[in-house]
Structure formats: structure tokens, C-alpha cells
Amino acid sequence: MENKIVVIVNGRPRSGKDTFCNYIVKYCEKNEKNCDVWSTIDFEKEILEDIVNRPYDVNSEKDRAFLSEFKQLINRYYDITFRDFTNLIEFYDGIFLIHTREWNEITRFKEYCNNNKIKFITVFVTSPNEVEYNNWSDTFCIDRKNTYDIIINNNSTLEDLEEDAKQFCKSRLF
């Protein structure tokens, strides 16, 4: 398991999490490192898109609320997110960037990684461009901001965010 690194990337909507992760992936590829991104809401997005017969709308309060509540429901009964996480980690070697907002998941992921000797890092991205939504997942994602290993302040240019991603890779990933 020593060839695996799990990086939790969290932050409010529109903070720059996806862009930060894209820069990490780009830099890893340039340095011939395996790197992939997974969101703990991917499964629920697929189901939503099948139900409403249209793509998930990231700016829709209704879609975001549905996904948040649906995720809580299926995890309460079937523990889908943790099952998917452990399956993905088992078969993936490299750097695994994970978007998740819920602390109960982050805690379980960390425990799993610690028990399996997998390096685990948490990153919180902030930005003045953040948007607030009223669903459970988005509302409480900031609650433990100060407990993350790294906080990225995305308050400048895209070039600066890309440089932050490169520095993160150099200092924490390889």
C-alpha cells in the first residue's frame, strides 16, 4: 500500500477545488505519476441524471439538495460511499484525489488509510468566490476547516493557484 496516497480535497462550492485538482493531475502527469480524481457524489449524480434525464446542474439548489439527502439516505442503508472508496483504493496505485464534504466520511477514510498504511492528507480550499447553498453537505463542509493538514487560499490568479498545486505536489506528494 506504500504506492498509494489519498488526498481529501474539500471547500465550499466555487472555491476552486476542481481547478486545484486539475493542476495537480497535470503536474503529476508531467512527472509521470499516476493521479486520479474521484468525488464521493459521482454515483448519486449518475442516478440523478438518469431520473431527471438531464445533466446534473452544479448551480441548482434543488439538484444539490437532492444529492446531499440522497447520499445520506443510501449511505445509512447501504454504506455505498465507503464501499466504493475501499474498492477504488484496493485497485489503484498512485495519488488519489477525493472530493468529499462530510466529516464522518473523512474520518472513516483516514482510519482506513491509517490501518492500511496509506499516506493520507487533507486539503481545504478557500476563495472569495465561494457560494453558499442550504443543503446539509454544503452547509457543514467548513465546520472543521482549521483541522485540515493544508489550507489553500485561492484568492489571486489561476497562475498562482497552479503554482500552489505544484508546490503541494513537490512538498507532499513526491
Coordinates of C-alpha atoms in Angstrom, one line a residue:
M1 CA 0.0 0.0 0.0
E2 CA 3.0 2.3 0.1
N3 CA 2.4 3.3 -3.6
K4 CA -0.8 5.0 -2.6
I5 CA -1.6 8.5 -1.4
V6 CA -5.1 9.6 -0.6
V7 CA -5.7 13.4 -0.7
I8 CA -9.1 14.7 0.6
V9 CA -9.9 18.0 -1.1
N10 CA -12.7 20.0 0.4
G11 CA -14.0 23.5 0.4
R12 CA -17.2 25.4 -0.3
P13 CA -18.8 25.5 -3.8
R14 CA -16.8 27.7 -6.2
S15 CA -13.7 27.7 -4.0
G16 CA -11.5 26.2 -6.8
K17 CA -11.3 22.6 -5.7
D18 CA -11.7 21.2 -9.2
T19 CA -9.2 23.6 -10.7
F20 CA -6.7 22.9 -7.9
C21 CA -7.1 19.1 -8.5
N22 CA -6.8 19.6 -12.3
Y23 CA -3.5 21.4 -11.8
I24 CA -2.3 18.6 -9.5
V25 CA -3.2 15.9 -12.1
K26 CA -1.5 17.9 -14.8
Y27 CA 1.7 18.3 -12.8
C28 CA 1.6 14.6 -11.8
E29 CA 1.3 13.5 -15.4
K30 CA 4.2 15.8 -16.4
N31 CA 6.2 14.0 -13.7
E32 CA 5.0 10.5 -14.7
K33 CA 3.0 10.0 -11.5
N34 CA -0.4 8.2 -11.5
C35 CA -3.1 10.6 -10.3
D36 CA -6.9 10.4 -10.4
V37 CA -9.8 12.3 -9.0
W38 CA -13.0 10.9 -7.6
S39 CA -16.0 12.6 -6.0
T40 CA -18.0 10.8 -3.3
I41 CA -21.1 12.1 -5.0
D42 CA -20.3 10.6 -8.5
F43 CA -22.6 7.6 -8.0
E44 CA -25.5 9.8 -6.9
K45 CA -25.0 12.2 -9.8
E46 CA -25.4 9.3 -12.2
I47 CA -28.6 8.3 -10.6
L48 CA -30.0 11.9 -10.6
E49 CA -29.1 12.3 -14.3
D50 CA -31.0 9.0 -15.1
I51 CA -34.0 10.1 -13.1
V52 CA -34.4 13.6 -14.5
N53 CA -32.9 12.8 -17.9
R54 CA -30.6 15.7 -18.0
P55 CA -27.1 16.5 -16.7
Y56 CA -26.6 17.5 -13.1
D57 CA -26.7 21.3 -12.6
V58 CA -23.9 22.3 -10.2
N59 CA -25.7 25.6 -9.7
S60 CA -29.1 24.2 -8.9
E61 CA -30.1 24.4 -5.3
K62 CA -32.6 21.6 -6.0
D63 CA -30.1 19.3 -7.5
R64 CA -27.5 19.9 -4.8
A65 CA -30.1 19.4 -2.0
F66 CA -31.3 16.1 -3.6
L67 CA -27.8 14.8 -4.0
S68 CA -27.0 15.6 -0.4
E69 CA -30.1 14.0 1.0
F70 CA -29.9 11.0 -1.3
K71 CA -26.3 10.4 -0.4
Q72 CA -27.1 10.4 3.3
L73 CA -30.0 8.0 2.7
I74 CA -28.2 5.4 0.7
N75 CA -25.2 5.5 2.9
R76 CA -27.4 5.0 6.0
Y77 CA -28.8 1.8 4.5
Y78 CA -26.0 0.6 2.2
D79 CA -22.8 2.4 3.0
I80 CA -22.2 3.0 -0.7
T81 CA -19.6 5.7 -0.4
F82 CA -17.3 3.7 1.9
R83 CA -17.7 0.6 -0.2
D84 CA -16.8 2.5 -3.3
F85 CA -13.8 4.1 -1.6
T86 CA -12.3 0.8 -0.3
N87 CA -12.9 -0.8 -3.7
L88 CA -11.2 2.0 -5.6
I89 CA -8.3 2.2 -3.2
E90 CA -7.7 -1.5 -3.3
F91 CA -7.1 -1.5 -7.1
Y92 CA -5.5 1.9 -7.6
D93 CA -1.8 2.7 -7.2
G94 CA -0.8 6.3 -7.1
I95 CA -2.2 9.6 -5.9
F96 CA -6.0 9.6 -5.4
L97 CA -7.6 13.0 -5.0
I98 CA -11.1 12.7 -3.4
H99 CA -13.8 15.3 -3.1
T100 CA -15.9 14.8 -0.1
R101 CA -17.6 17.3 2.3
E102 CA -18.8 15.1 5.2
W103 CA -16.6 14.7 8.2
N104 CA -17.9 11.3 9.1
E105 CA -16.6 10.1 5.7
I106 CA -13.3 11.9 6.0
T107 CA -12.8 10.3 9.5
R108 CA -13.6 6.8 8.2
F109 CA -11.3 7.3 5.1
K110 CA -8.5 8.4 7.4
E111 CA -8.9 5.5 9.7
Y112 CA -9.0 3.0 6.8
C113 CA -5.8 4.6 5.4
N114 CA -4.0 4.6 8.7
N115 CA -5.0 0.9 9.3
N116 CA -3.7 0.0 5.8
K117 CA -0.5 2.2 5.9
I118 CA -1.7 4.5 3.2
K119 CA -0.5 8.1 3.3
F120 CA -3.5 10.4 4.0
I121 CA -3.6 14.2 3.5
T122 CA -6.4 16.7 3.9
V123 CA -6.6 19.9 2.0
F124 CA -9.2 22.7 2.3
V125 CA -9.5 25.3 -0.5
T126 CA -11.0 28.7 0.2
S127 CA -11.8 31.6 -2.1
P128 CA -13.7 34.9 -2.1
N129 CA -15.7 33.4 -5.0
E130 CA -17.4 30.8 -2.7
V131 CA -21.1 30.3 -2.9
E132 CA -23.4 29.2 -0.1
Y133 CA -26.1 26.6 -0.5
N134 CA -28.5 25.4 2.1
N135 CA -28.1 21.6 1.9
W136 CA -26.6 19.6 4.7
S137 CA -23.4 18.7 2.9
D138 CA -22.5 22.2 1.6
T139 CA -23.5 24.0 4.8
F140 CA -21.3 22.0 7.2
C141 CA -18.2 21.5 5.0
I142 CA -16.4 24.4 6.6
D143 CA -17.1 23.3 10.2
R144 CA -13.6 21.8 10.8
K145 CA -11.6 24.0 8.4
N146 CA -8.8 24.5 10.9
T147 CA -8.2 20.8 11.3
Y148 CA -7.0 20.2 7.7
D149 CA -3.4 19.5 7.0
I150 CA -3.2 22.2 4.4
I151 CA -5.3 25.3 3.6
I152 CA -5.1 26.7 0.1
N153 CA -6.1 30.3 -0.1
N154 CA -7.3 30.7 -3.7
N155 CA -7.6 34.5 -3.6
S156 CA -5.4 35.5 -6.5
T157 CA -4.9 34.4 -10.1
L158 CA -5.2 31.0 -11.8
E159 CA -1.4 31.1 -12.3
D160 CA -1.0 31.4 -8.5
L161 CA -3.3 28.5 -7.8
E162 CA -1.4 26.4 -10.3
E163 CA 1.8 27.3 -8.5
D164 CA 0.2 26.3 -5.2
A165 CA -0.7 23.0 -6.7
K166 CA 2.9 22.4 -7.9
Q167 CA 4.3 23.3 -4.5
F168 CA 1.8 21.0 -2.9
C169 CA 3.0 18.2 -5.2
K170 CA 6.6 18.9 -4.5
S171 CA 6.3 19.2 -0.8
R172 CA 3.6 16.5 0.0
L173 CA 3.3 14.0 -2.9
F174 CA 6.8 13.4 -4.3

